[in-house]
Amino acid sequence: MNDSAKPLSTKRIAVLGAPIEIGASQRGTLMGPAALRTAGLLTVLEGLDFTVEDHGDMSVAQVAPLDDLVPENTKHYWEIQRWIRALSAHAYRLAQSGAIPIFIGGDHSLSMGSVNGVARHCREVGRELFVMWLDAHADYNTPSTTITGNMHGMSAAFLCGEKGLDSLMGSEPRASIDPSRLDLFGTRSVDKLEKDLLRLRRVSVADMRQIDEFGVSVLIRRVIDKVKARGGVLHLSFDVDFLDPEVAPGVGTTVPGGATYREAHMIMELLHDSGIVQSLDIVELNPFLDERGRTARNVVDLIGSLFGQQITDRPTPTVAVEPEH
């Protein structure tokens, strides 16, 4: 059996923290990796019989900056470039190891590196990589369409090979995916020029109206069927603001009308059953804005569902019973 024919399923998980916050407008996501660990992410995964390798939080202190020209409308370009180059190399090595890489952030700009590294590995072993973008935002801006200049809003566009950040990877190989292999899910905040570009590229967008109309199970199964029909694997990029603010207040870019707790669990359970998820980002958790860790705990619970935790596996709070007199 050659490498491209080997099944990618594994009981090993490699966790890497990417405490980057400068891609977003509000600081605080650098505390996201610590919050997820504190909320029990590793314990939950180990309880599901995975061997979990915690690679700690990466740093770019030793990564040499490049001196290419800074594109217009790209805030903190050079520093983000250092993160993306380093993340791509880390992601490539973790994917090569045979483990399921989980990248915990950190703002969504980290996905430009994590997904690129995983896509590079998939390309080498002959597997198509598909990406599901669970996010309130499309993140399909480019330097020429962005309103804010915040680079976490350019991640999906960069991954699909859009122009404007052509030197971002430096000498690190760039492994773009075709826009047909990107699925935006739960979208409810899109800029006008961004929307035009999405239509031009025919990117699949399941917005909240479609979710209300058809339900998450129908729409998720469409994605699963598409990936399976092509013999591909899926990278899940999970932005916490995909969830409704009532469920996840600990994000800096809340948008009302997001997915409910039950809808999110249904998505994760269906993806687990499909067996196609082979890498994962968890991004935009901002503990500074959270309510006593509630968002972090909810996210960890959802990741548990993604990796096989059932309702009967979750501890039920004990209820004190008054003795009869």
PDB file of C-alpha atoms in Angstrom:
ATOM      1  CA  MET A   1       0.000   0.000   0.000  1.00  0.00           C
ATOM      2  CA  ASN A   2       1.498   3.346  -0.992  1.00  0.00           C
ATOM      3  CA  ASP A   3       1.315   6.437   1.239  1.00  0.00           C
ATOM      4  CA  SER A   4      -1.564   7.996  -0.687  1.00  0.00           C
ATOM      5  CA  ALA A   5      -3.720   4.904  -0.097  1.00  0.00           C
ATOM      6  CA  LYS A   6      -3.152   4.628   3.642  1.00  0.00           C
ATOM      7  CA  PRO A   7      -6.060   5.612   5.857  1.00  0.00           C
ATOM      8  CA  LEU A   8      -5.368   8.820   7.773  1.00  0.00           C
ATOM      9  CA  SER A   9      -7.444   7.927  10.826  1.00  0.00           C
ATOM     10  CA  THR A  10      -5.382   7.732  14.011  1.00  0.00           C
ATOM     11  CA  LYS A  11      -5.716   7.709  17.765  1.00  0.00           C
ATOM     12  CA  ARG A  12      -2.905  10.223  18.171  1.00  0.00           C
ATOM     13  CA  ILE A  13      -3.510  13.935  18.535  1.00  0.00           C
ATOM     14  CA  ALA A  14      -0.838  16.641  18.463  1.00  0.00           C
ATOM     15  CA  VAL A  15      -1.813  19.946  20.098  1.00  0.00           C
ATOM     16  CA  LEU A  16       0.065  23.142  19.283  1.00  0.00           C
ATOM     17  CA  GLY A  17      -0.707  26.541  20.762  1.00  0.00           C
ATOM     18  CA  ALA A  18      -0.395  29.623  18.559  1.00  0.00           C
ATOM     19  CA  PRO A  19      -0.876  32.661  20.817  1.00  0.00           C
ATOM     20  CA  ILE A  20      -1.202  35.279  18.105  1.00  0.00           C
ATOM     21  CA  GLU A  21      -3.479  38.290  18.592  1.00  0.00           C
ATOM     22  CA  ILE A  22      -2.256  41.007  16.253  1.00  0.00           C
ATOM     23  CA  GLY A  23      -4.304  39.788  13.297  1.00  0.00           C
ATOM     24  CA  ALA A  24      -7.450  40.985  15.072  1.00  0.00           C
ATOM     25  CA  SER A  25      -8.582  44.421  16.188  1.00  0.00           C
ATOM     26  CA  GLN A  26      -8.958  43.498  19.863  1.00  0.00           C
ATOM     27  CA  ARG A  27      -6.192  42.048  22.006  1.00  0.00           C
ATOM     28  CA  GLY A  28      -6.664  39.032  24.239  1.00  0.00           C
ATOM     29  CA  THR A  29      -6.654  35.955  21.994  1.00  0.00           C
ATOM     30  CA  LEU A  30      -3.047  35.223  22.973  1.00  0.00           C
ATOM     31  CA  MET A  31      -4.570  33.835  26.192  1.00  0.00           C
ATOM     32  CA  GLY A  32      -6.769  31.417  24.225  1.00  0.00           C
ATOM     33  CA  PRO A  33      -4.440  28.384  24.304  1.00  0.00           C
ATOM     34  CA  ALA A  34      -4.025  28.605  28.077  1.00  0.00           C
ATOM     35  CA  ALA A  35      -7.784  28.971  28.567  1.00  0.00           C
ATOM     36  CA  LEU A  36      -8.544  25.873  26.482  1.00  0.00           C
ATOM     37  CA  ARG A  37      -5.999  23.811  28.375  1.00  0.00           C
ATOM     38  CA  THR A  38      -7.357  25.087  31.698  1.00  0.00           C
ATOM     39  CA  ALA A  39     -10.896  24.190  30.596  1.00  0.00           C
ATOM     40  CA  GLY A  40      -9.786  20.584  30.172  1.00  0.00           C
ATOM     41  CA  LEU A  41      -9.191  20.150  26.435  1.00  0.00           C
ATOM     42  CA  LEU A  42      -6.348  17.659  26.831  1.00  0.00           C
ATOM     43  CA  THR A  43      -8.131  15.760  29.590  1.00  0.00           C
ATOM     44  CA  VAL A  44     -11.267  15.359  27.489  1.00  0.00           C
ATOM     45  CA  LEU A  45      -9.290  14.049  24.509  1.00  0.00           C
ATOM     46  CA  GLU A  46      -7.305  11.641  26.655  1.00  0.00           C
ATOM     47  CA  GLY A  47     -10.575  10.417  28.184  1.00  0.00           C
ATOM     48  CA  LEU A  48     -11.659   9.448  24.675  1.00  0.00           C
ATOM     49  CA  ASP A  49      -8.665   7.087  24.420  1.00  0.00           C
ATOM     50  CA  PHE A  50      -6.481   9.363  22.314  1.00  0.00           C
ATOM     51  CA  THR A  51      -2.770   9.651  22.904  1.00  0.00           C
ATOM     52  CA  VAL A  52      -2.342  13.415  23.216  1.00  0.00           C
ATOM     53  CA  GLU A  53       1.002  15.075  22.534  1.00  0.00           C
ATOM     54  CA  ASP A  54       1.063  18.653  23.813  1.00  0.00           C
ATOM     55  CA  HIS A  55       3.711  20.593  21.914  1.00  0.00           C
ATOM     56  CA  GLY A  56       3.189  23.683  24.034  1.00  0.00           C
ATOM     57  CA  ASP A  57       2.861  27.186  22.641  1.00  0.00           C
ATOM     58  CA  MET A  58       5.030  28.159  19.713  1.00  0.00           C
ATOM     59  CA  SER A  59       7.043  31.363  19.648  1.00  0.00           C
ATOM     60  CA  VAL A  60       8.438  33.431  16.791  1.00  0.00           C
ATOM     61  CA  ALA A  61      11.172  35.065  18.849  1.00  0.00           C
ATOM     62  CA  GLN A  62      13.846  33.216  16.866  1.00  0.00           C
ATOM     63  CA  VAL A  63      12.174  33.559  13.453  1.00  0.00           C
ATOM     64  CA  ALA A  64      14.082  36.023  11.297  1.00  0.00           C
ATOM     65  CA  PRO A  65      11.913  38.745   9.732  1.00  0.00           C
ATOM     66  CA  LEU A  66      11.837  39.206   5.974  1.00  0.00           C
ATOM     67  CA  ASP A  67      12.250  42.545   4.256  1.00  0.00           C
ATOM     68  CA  ASP A  68       9.686  42.296   1.463  1.00  0.00           C
ATOM     69  CA  LEU A  69       7.408  45.221   0.746  1.00  0.00           C
ATOM     70  CA  VAL A  70       4.400  45.530   3.011  1.00  0.00           C
ATOM     71  CA  PRO A  71       1.169  45.340   0.984  1.00  0.00           C
ATOM     72  CA  GLU A  72      -1.251  48.186   1.542  1.00  0.00           C
ATOM     73  CA  ASN A  73      -4.017  47.654   4.118  1.00  0.00           C
ATOM     74  CA  THR A  74      -2.244  44.877   6.026  1.00  0.00           C
ATOM     75  CA  LYS A  75      -1.778  45.757   9.684  1.00  0.00           C
ATOM     76  CA  HIS A  76       1.212  44.169  11.463  1.00  0.00           C
ATOM     77  CA  TYR A  77       2.195  42.431   8.228  1.00  0.00           C
ATOM     78  CA  TRP A  78       5.821  41.589   9.064  1.00  0.00           C
ATOM     79  CA  GLU A  79       5.061  40.161  12.495  1.00  0.00           C
ATOM     80  CA  ILE A  80       2.146  38.096  11.190  1.00  0.00           C
ATOM     81  CA  GLN A  81       4.385  36.890   8.390  1.00  0.00           C
ATOM     82  CA  ARG A  82       6.788  35.458  10.974  1.00  0.00           C
ATOM     83  CA  TRP A  83       3.924  33.580  12.657  1.00  0.00           C
ATOM     84  CA  ILE A  84       2.513  32.233   9.394  1.00  0.00           C
ATOM     85  CA  ARG A  85       5.848  30.951   8.097  1.00  0.00           C
ATOM     86  CA  ALA A  86       6.636  29.242  11.382  1.00  0.00           C
ATOM     87  CA  LEU A  87       3.138  27.782  11.731  1.00  0.00           C
ATOM     88  CA  SER A  88       3.168  26.366   8.228  1.00  0.00           C
ATOM     89  CA  ALA A  89       6.439  24.537   8.907  1.00  0.00           C
ATOM     90  CA  HIS A  90       5.137  23.219  12.263  1.00  0.00           C
ATOM     91  CA  ALA A  91       1.834  22.113  10.705  1.00  0.00           C
ATOM     92  CA  TYR A  92       3.611  20.290   7.892  1.00  0.00           C
ATOM     93  CA  ARG A  93       5.773  18.334  10.336  1.00  0.00           C
ATOM     94  CA  LEU A  94       2.834  17.464  12.594  1.00  0.00           C
ATOM     95  CA  ALA A  95       0.760  16.265   9.627  1.00  0.00           C
ATOM     96  CA  GLN A  96       3.717  14.163   8.465  1.00  0.00           C
ATOM     97  CA  SER A  97       3.932  12.525  11.896  1.00  0.00           C
ATOM     98  CA  GLY A  98       0.588  10.788  11.386  1.00  0.00           C
ATOM     99  CA  ALA A  99      -1.113  12.529  14.313  1.00  0.00           C
ATOM    100  CA  ILE A 100      -4.236  14.668  14.023  1.00  0.00           C
ATOM    101  CA  PRO A 101      -2.964  18.230  14.476  1.00  0.00           C
ATOM    102  CA  ILE A 102      -5.042  20.622  16.606  1.00  0.00           C
ATOM    103  CA  PHE A 103      -3.951  24.247  16.475  1.00  0.00           C
ATOM    104  CA  ILE A 104      -5.269  26.331  19.362  1.00  0.00           C
ATOM    105  CA  GLY A 105      -5.178  30.084  19.097  1.00  0.00           C
ATOM    106  CA  GLY A 106      -4.993  32.844  18.785  1.00  0.00           C
ATOM    107  CA  ASP A 107      -6.800  34.837  16.102  1.00  0.00           C
ATOM    108  CA  HIS A 108      -7.889  33.450  12.742  1.00  0.00           C
ATOM    109  CA  SER A 109      -4.826  34.715  10.884  1.00  0.00           C
ATOM    110  CA  LEU A 110      -3.055  31.608  12.217  1.00  0.00           C
ATOM    111  CA  SER A 111      -5.026  29.473   9.746  1.00  0.00           C
ATOM    112  CA  MET A 112      -2.994  30.898   6.881  1.00  0.00           C
ATOM    113  CA  GLY A 113      -0.083  28.921   8.296  1.00  0.00           C
ATOM    114  CA  SER A 114      -1.762  25.882   9.828  1.00  0.00           C
ATOM    115  CA  VAL A 115      -3.893  25.011   6.812  1.00  0.00           C
ATOM    116  CA  ASN A 116      -1.077  25.740   4.374  1.00  0.00           C
ATOM    117  CA  GLY A 117       1.192  23.239   6.137  1.00  0.00           C
ATOM    118  CA  VAL A 118      -1.487  20.552   6.269  1.00  0.00           C
ATOM    119  CA  ALA A 119      -2.389  21.176   2.610  1.00  0.00           C
ATOM    120  CA  ARG A 120       1.257  20.813   1.636  1.00  0.00           C
ATOM    121  CA  HIS A 121       1.385  17.392   3.306  1.00  0.00           C
ATOM    122  CA  CYS A 122      -1.899  16.289   1.711  1.00  0.00           C
ATOM    123  CA  ARG A 123      -0.652  17.346  -1.699  1.00  0.00           C
ATOM    124  CA  GLU A 124       2.476  15.250  -1.275  1.00  0.00           C
ATOM    125  CA  VAL A 125       0.542  12.099  -0.279  1.00  0.00           C
ATOM    126  CA  GLY A 126      -2.066  12.553  -3.010  1.00  0.00           C
ATOM    127  CA  ARG A 127      -5.100  13.459  -0.879  1.00  0.00           C
ATOM    128  CA  GLU A 128      -7.314  16.461  -1.577  1.00  0.00           C
ATOM    129  CA  LEU A 129      -7.733  18.750   1.409  1.00  0.00           C
ATOM    130  CA  PHE A 130     -11.113  20.388   1.938  1.00  0.00           C
ATOM    131  CA  VAL A 131     -11.664  23.158   4.476  1.00  0.00           C
ATOM    132  CA  MET A 132     -14.806  23.901   6.476  1.00  0.00           C
ATOM    133  CA  TRP A 133     -14.868  27.435   7.878  1.00  0.00           C
ATOM    134  CA  LEU A 134     -17.181  27.565  10.908  1.00  0.00           C
ATOM    135  CA  ASP A 135     -17.296  31.315  11.352  1.00  0.00           C
ATOM    136  CA  ALA A 136     -19.627  34.293  11.614  1.00  0.00           C
ATOM    137  CA  HIS A 137     -17.393  35.995   9.039  1.00  0.00           C
ATOM    138  CA  ALA A 138     -16.292  34.895   5.588  1.00  0.00           C
ATOM    139  CA  ASP A 139     -12.654  36.003   6.083  1.00  0.00           C
ATOM    140  CA  TYR A 140     -12.421  36.278   2.294  1.00  0.00           C
ATOM    141  CA  ASN A 141     -11.029  39.792   2.095  1.00  0.00           C
ATOM    142  CA  THR A 142      -7.810  40.732   0.335  1.00  0.00           C
ATOM    143  CA  PRO A 143      -5.662  43.836   0.826  1.00  0.00           C
ATOM    144  CA  SER A 144      -7.641  45.463  -1.997  1.00  0.00           C
ATOM    145  CA  THR A 145     -11.093  44.721  -0.523  1.00  0.00           C
ATOM    146  CA  THR A 146     -10.560  44.945   3.227  1.00  0.00           C
ATOM    147  CA  ILE A 147     -12.191  47.744   5.190  1.00  0.00           C
ATOM    148  CA  THR A 148     -10.170  47.310   8.387  1.00  0.00           C
ATOM    149  CA  GLY A 149      -6.797  45.988   7.264  1.00  0.00           C
ATOM    150  CA  ASN A 150      -7.013  43.285   9.936  1.00  0.00           C
ATOM    151  CA  MET A 151      -5.385  40.179   8.546  1.00  0.00           C
ATOM    152  CA  HIS A 152      -7.567  37.659  10.389  1.00  0.00           C
ATOM    153  CA  GLY A 153     -10.206  38.674   7.835  1.00  0.00           C
ATOM    154  CA  MET A 154      -8.004  37.596   4.918  1.00  0.00           C
ATOM    155  CA  SER A 155      -7.248  34.010   5.958  1.00  0.00           C
ATOM    156  CA  ALA A 156      -9.706  32.114   3.761  1.00  0.00           C
ATOM    157  CA  ALA A 157      -8.894  34.218   0.714  1.00  0.00           C
ATOM    158  CA  PHE A 158      -5.169  33.626   1.164  1.00  0.00           C
ATOM    159  CA  LEU A 159      -5.694  29.870   1.459  1.00  0.00           C
ATOM    160  CA  CYS A 160      -7.585  29.885  -1.838  1.00  0.00           C
ATOM    161  CA  GLY A 161      -4.694  31.590  -3.614  1.00  0.00           C
ATOM    162  CA  GLU A 162      -6.128  35.085  -3.913  1.00  0.00           C
ATOM    163  CA  LYS A 163      -3.617  37.767  -4.851  1.00  0.00           C
ATOM    164  CA  GLY A 164      -2.346  40.467  -2.559  1.00  0.00           C
ATOM    165  CA  LEU A 165      -0.307  38.472  -0.033  1.00  0.00           C
ATOM    166  CA  ASP A 166       1.924  36.742  -2.549  1.00  0.00           C
ATOM    167  CA  SER A 167       5.153  37.060  -0.535  1.00  0.00           C
ATOM    168  CA  LEU A 168       3.647  36.194   2.845  1.00  0.00           C
ATOM    169  CA  MET A 169       5.151  32.692   2.985  1.00  0.00           C
ATOM    170  CA  GLY A 170       8.650  33.773   1.995  1.00  0.00           C
ATOM    171  CA  SER A 171      10.590  30.628   1.065  1.00  0.00           C
ATOM    172  CA  GLU A 172       8.033  28.351   2.765  1.00  0.00           C
ATOM    173  CA  PRO A 173       6.083  26.438   0.057  1.00  0.00           C
ATOM    174  CA  ARG A 174       2.577  27.727  -0.537  1.00  0.00           C
ATOM    175  CA  ALA A 175      -0.094  25.060  -1.003  1.00  0.00           C
ATOM    176  CA  SER A 176      -3.298  26.827  -1.983  1.00  0.00           C
ATOM    177  CA  ILE A 177      -6.602  25.009  -2.300  1.00  0.00           C
ATOM    178  CA  ASP A 178      -9.168  25.551  -5.024  1.00  0.00           C
ATOM    179  CA  PRO A 179     -12.139  27.702  -3.867  1.00  0.00           C
ATOM    180  CA  SER A 180     -14.418  24.741  -4.656  1.00  0.00           C
ATOM    181  CA  ARG A 181     -12.847  22.962  -1.676  1.00  0.00           C
ATOM    182  CA  LEU A 182     -13.765  25.690   0.812  1.00  0.00           C
ATOM    183  CA  ASP A 183     -17.120  25.618   2.613  1.00  0.00           C
ATOM    184  CA  LEU A 184     -18.161  28.622   4.682  1.00  0.00           C
ATOM    185  CA  PHE A 185     -20.657  27.594   7.341  1.00  0.00           C
ATOM    186  CA  GLY A 186     -22.692  29.801   9.684  1.00  0.00           C
ATOM    187  CA  THR A 187     -21.717  32.992   7.900  1.00  0.00           C
ATOM    188  CA  ARG A 188     -23.665  36.116   8.875  1.00  0.00           C
ATOM    189  CA  SER A 189     -21.308  39.072   8.432  1.00  0.00           C
ATOM    190  CA  VAL A 190     -19.787  39.703   4.990  1.00  0.00           C
ATOM    191  CA  ASP A 191     -18.408  42.926   3.496  1.00  0.00           C
ATOM    192  CA  LYS A 192     -19.770  44.010   0.099  1.00  0.00           C
ATOM    193  CA  LEU A 193     -16.567  43.595  -1.927  1.00  0.00           C
ATOM    194  CA  GLU A 194     -15.899  40.364  -0.074  1.00  0.00           C
ATOM    195  CA  LYS A 195     -19.340  39.092  -1.080  1.00  0.00           C
ATOM    196  CA  ASP A 196     -18.651  39.974  -4.718  1.00  0.00           C
ATOM    197  CA  LEU A 197     -15.409  37.995  -4.636  1.00  0.00           C
ATOM    198  CA  LEU A 198     -17.100  34.987  -3.060  1.00  0.00           C
ATOM    199  CA  ARG A 199     -19.702  34.982  -5.836  1.00  0.00           C
ATOM    200  CA  LEU A 200     -17.031  35.323  -8.496  1.00  0.00           C
ATOM    201  CA  ARG A 201     -15.142  32.327  -7.091  1.00  0.00           C
ATOM    202  CA  ARG A 202     -18.369  30.372  -6.462  1.00  0.00           C
ATOM    203  CA  VAL A 203     -17.394  29.581  -2.907  1.00  0.00           C
ATOM    204  CA  SER A 204     -19.993  27.487  -1.087  1.00  0.00           C
ATOM    205  CA  VAL A 205     -21.632  29.562   1.667  1.00  0.00           C
ATOM    206  CA  ALA A 206     -24.155  28.106   4.124  1.00  0.00           C
ATOM    207  CA  ASP A 207     -25.330  31.226   5.911  1.00  0.00           C
ATOM    208  CA  MET A 208     -27.614  31.356   8.926  1.00  0.00           C
ATOM    209  CA  ARG A 209     -30.732  31.697   6.758  1.00  0.00           C
ATOM    210  CA  GLN A 210     -29.935  28.400   5.050  1.00  0.00           C
ATOM    211  CA  ILE A 211     -29.267  26.805   8.421  1.00  0.00           C
ATOM    212  CA  ASP A 212     -32.648  28.028   9.669  1.00  0.00           C
ATOM    213  CA  GLU A 213     -34.370  26.825   6.510  1.00  0.00           C
ATOM    214  CA  PHE A 214     -32.745  23.417   5.993  1.00  0.00           C
ATOM    215  CA  GLY A 215     -31.155  22.589   9.351  1.00  0.00           C
ATOM    216  CA  VAL A 216     -27.527  21.862  10.079  1.00  0.00           C
ATOM    217  CA  SER A 217     -27.762  18.113   9.473  1.00  0.00           C
ATOM    218  CA  VAL A 218     -28.795  18.470   5.817  1.00  0.00           C
ATOM    219  CA  LEU A 219     -26.134  21.084   5.078  1.00  0.00           C
ATOM    220  CA  ILE A 220     -23.324  19.307   6.899  1.00  0.00           C
ATOM    221  CA  ARG A 221     -24.116  16.041   5.124  1.00  0.00           C
ATOM    222  CA  ARG A 222     -23.763  17.849   1.786  1.00  0.00           C
ATOM    223  CA  VAL A 223     -20.217  18.809   2.719  1.00  0.00           C
ATOM    224  CA  ILE A 224     -19.416  15.328   4.006  1.00  0.00           C
ATOM    225  CA  ASP A 225     -20.748  13.716   0.824  1.00  0.00           C
ATOM    226  CA  LYS A 226     -18.687  16.073  -1.330  1.00  0.00           C
ATOM    227  CA  VAL A 227     -15.467  15.295   0.523  1.00  0.00           C
ATOM    228  CA  LYS A 228     -16.091  11.542   0.514  1.00  0.00           C
ATOM    229  CA  ALA A 229     -16.966  11.511  -3.183  1.00  0.00           C
ATOM    230  CA  ARG A 230     -13.520  12.911  -3.941  1.00  0.00           C
ATOM    231  CA  GLY A 231     -11.683  10.683  -1.471  1.00  0.00           C
ATOM    232  CA  GLY A 232     -10.598  13.788   0.413  1.00  0.00           C
ATOM    233  CA  VAL A 233     -10.004  14.779   4.018  1.00  0.00           C
ATOM    234  CA  LEU A 234     -11.301  17.788   5.932  1.00  0.00           C
ATOM    235  CA  HIS A 235      -9.636  20.523   7.925  1.00  0.00           C
ATOM    236  CA  LEU A 236     -12.106  22.142  10.327  1.00  0.00           C
ATOM    237  CA  SER A 237     -11.353  25.776  11.091  1.00  0.00           C
ATOM    238  CA  PHE A 238     -13.541  26.581  14.081  1.00  0.00           C
ATOM    239  CA  ASP A 239     -13.906  30.263  14.951  1.00  0.00           C
ATOM    240  CA  VAL A 240     -15.626  30.583  18.309  1.00  0.00           C
ATOM    241  CA  ASP A 241     -17.756  33.486  17.009  1.00  0.00           C
ATOM    242  CA  PHE A 242     -19.592  30.916  14.886  1.00  0.00           C
ATOM    243  CA  LEU A 243     -21.578  30.321  18.059  1.00  0.00           C
ATOM    244  CA  ASP A 244     -24.273  32.682  19.235  1.00  0.00           C
ATOM    245  CA  PRO A 245     -22.959  35.222  21.775  1.00  0.00           C
ATOM    246  CA  GLU A 246     -25.350  33.752  24.351  1.00  0.00           C
ATOM    247  CA  VAL A 247     -23.346  30.531  24.095  1.00  0.00           C
ATOM    248  CA  ALA A 248     -19.912  32.067  23.537  1.00  0.00           C
ATOM    249  CA  PRO A 249     -19.502  35.619  24.863  1.00  0.00           C
ATOM    250  CA  GLY A 250     -15.709  35.331  25.004  1.00  0.00           C
ATOM    251  CA  VAL A 251     -14.881  36.616  21.523  1.00  0.00           C
ATOM    252  CA  GLY A 252     -13.936  40.050  20.248  1.00  0.00           C
ATOM    253  CA  THR A 253     -16.115  39.942  17.128  1.00  0.00           C
ATOM    254  CA  THR A 254     -19.534  38.816  18.355  1.00  0.00           C
ATOM    255  CA  VAL A 255     -22.356  38.776  15.807  1.00  0.00           C
ATOM    256  CA  PRO A 256     -25.934  38.057  16.982  1.00  0.00           C
ATOM    257  CA  GLY A 257     -27.854  35.138  15.547  1.00  0.00           C
ATOM    258  CA  GLY A 258     -25.185  32.464  15.609  1.00  0.00           C
ATOM    259  CA  ALA A 259     -25.401  28.715  16.035  1.00  0.00           C
ATOM    260  CA  THR A 260     -27.050  27.369  19.156  1.00  0.00           C
ATOM    261  CA  TYR A 261     -25.360  24.948  21.524  1.00  0.00           C
ATOM    262  CA  ARG A 262     -27.492  22.082  20.187  1.00  0.00           C
ATOM    263  CA  GLU A 263     -26.815  22.945  16.528  1.00  0.00           C
ATOM    264  CA  ALA A 264     -23.078  23.101  17.182  1.00  0.00           C
ATOM    265  CA  HIS A 265     -23.086  19.695  18.878  1.00  0.00           C
ATOM    266  CA  MET A 266     -25.023  18.210  15.973  1.00  0.00           C
ATOM    267  CA  ILE A 267     -22.388  19.513  13.559  1.00  0.00           C
ATOM    268  CA  MET A 268     -19.553  18.074  15.604  1.00  0.00           C
ATOM    269  CA  GLU A 269     -21.237  14.699  16.040  1.00  0.00           C
ATOM    270  CA  LEU A 270     -21.978  14.356  12.325  1.00  0.00           C
ATOM    271  CA  LEU A 271     -18.404  15.282  11.440  1.00  0.00           C
ATOM    272  CA  HIS A 272     -17.117  12.715  13.918  1.00  0.00           C
ATOM    273  CA  ASP A 273     -19.337  10.018  12.453  1.00  0.00           C
ATOM    274  CA  SER A 274     -18.060  10.836   8.960  1.00  0.00           C
ATOM    275  CA  GLY A 275     -14.429  10.164   9.874  1.00  0.00           C
ATOM    276  CA  ILE A 276     -13.147  12.813   7.458  1.00  0.00           C
ATOM    277  CA  VAL A 277     -11.778  15.418   9.888  1.00  0.00           C
ATOM    278  CA  GLN A 278      -7.994  15.075  10.055  1.00  0.00           C
ATOM    279  CA  SER A 279      -6.918  18.508  11.345  1.00  0.00           C
ATOM    280  CA  LEU A 280      -8.448  21.349  13.324  1.00  0.00           C
ATOM    281  CA  ASP A 281      -8.072  25.013  14.272  1.00  0.00           C
ATOM    282  CA  ILE A 282      -9.764  26.543  17.318  1.00  0.00           C
ATOM    283  CA  VAL A 283      -9.496  30.318  17.037  1.00  0.00           C
ATOM    284  CA  GLU A 284     -10.639  33.692  18.362  1.00  0.00           C
ATOM    285  CA  LEU A 285     -11.299  32.647  21.966  1.00  0.00           C
ATOM    286  CA  ASN A 286     -10.656  35.767  24.053  1.00  0.00           C
ATOM    287  CA  PRO A 287     -10.657  34.851  27.759  1.00  0.00           C
ATOM    288  CA  PHE A 288     -10.408  38.553  28.673  1.00  0.00           C
ATOM    289  CA  LEU A 289     -13.995  38.916  27.397  1.00  0.00           C
ATOM    290  CA  ASP A 290     -15.330  35.609  28.702  1.00  0.00           C
ATOM    291  CA  GLU A 291     -17.686  35.069  31.624  1.00  0.00           C
ATOM    292  CA  ARG A 292     -15.818  32.967  34.187  1.00  0.00           C
ATOM    293  CA  GLY A 293     -14.554  30.567  31.539  1.00  0.00           C
ATOM    294  CA  ARG A 294     -17.979  29.704  30.127  1.00  0.00           C
ATOM    295  CA  THR A 295     -16.975  30.032  26.476  1.00  0.00           C
ATOM    296  CA  ALA A 296     -13.835  27.954  26.931  1.00  0.00           C
ATOM    297  CA  ARG A 297     -15.784  25.174  28.654  1.00  0.00           C
ATOM    298  CA  ASN A 298     -18.439  25.138  25.931  1.00  0.00           C
ATOM    299  CA  VAL A 299     -15.779  24.967  23.232  1.00  0.00           C
ATOM    300  CA  VAL A 300     -14.017  22.066  24.950  1.00  0.00           C
ATOM    301  CA  ASP A 301     -17.346  20.253  25.208  1.00  0.00           C
ATOM    302  CA  LEU A 302     -17.885  20.722  21.462  1.00  0.00           C
ATOM    303  CA  ILE A 303     -14.407  19.438  20.632  1.00  0.00           C
ATOM    304  CA  GLY A 304     -15.235  16.411  22.750  1.00  0.00           C
ATOM    305  CA  SER A 305     -18.226  15.751  20.487  1.00  0.00           C
ATOM    306  CA  LEU A 306     -16.027  16.135  17.413  1.00  0.00           C
ATOM    307  CA  PHE A 307     -13.786  13.348  18.706  1.00  0.00           C
ATOM    308  CA  GLY A 308     -16.481  10.945  19.789  1.00  0.00           C
ATOM    309  CA  GLN A 309     -17.817  12.038  23.163  1.00  0.00           C
ATOM    310  CA  GLN A 310     -21.460  11.039  23.563  1.00  0.00           C
ATOM    311  CA  ILE A 311     -24.073  12.524  25.852  1.00  0.00           C
ATOM    312  CA  THR A 312     -23.779   9.492  28.091  1.00  0.00           C
ATOM    313  CA  ASP A 313     -20.025  10.148  28.425  1.00  0.00           C
ATOM    314  CA  ARG A 314     -20.506  13.584  29.921  1.00  0.00           C
ATOM    315  CA  PRO A 315     -20.590  13.784  33.698  1.00  0.00           C
ATOM    316  CA  THR A 316     -24.017  14.532  35.105  1.00  0.00           C
ATOM    317  CA  PRO A 317     -24.076  16.868  38.100  1.00  0.00           C
ATOM    318  CA  THR A 318     -25.222  15.085  41.234  1.00  0.00           C
ATOM    319  CA  VAL A 319     -28.389  16.372  42.832  1.00  0.00           C
ATOM    320  CA  ALA A 320     -28.623  16.325  46.581  1.00  0.00           C
ATOM    321  CA  VAL A 321     -31.726  14.486  47.782  1.00  0.00           C
ATOM    322  CA  GLU A 322     -33.289  15.548  51.038  1.00  0.00           C
ATOM    323  CA  PRO A 323     -33.733  12.609  53.407  1.00  0.00           C
ATOM    324  CA  GLU A 324     -37.281  11.662  54.211  1.00  0.00           C
ATOM    325  CA  HIS A 325     -38.487  12.470  57.707  1.00  0.00           C
TER     326      HIS A 325
END
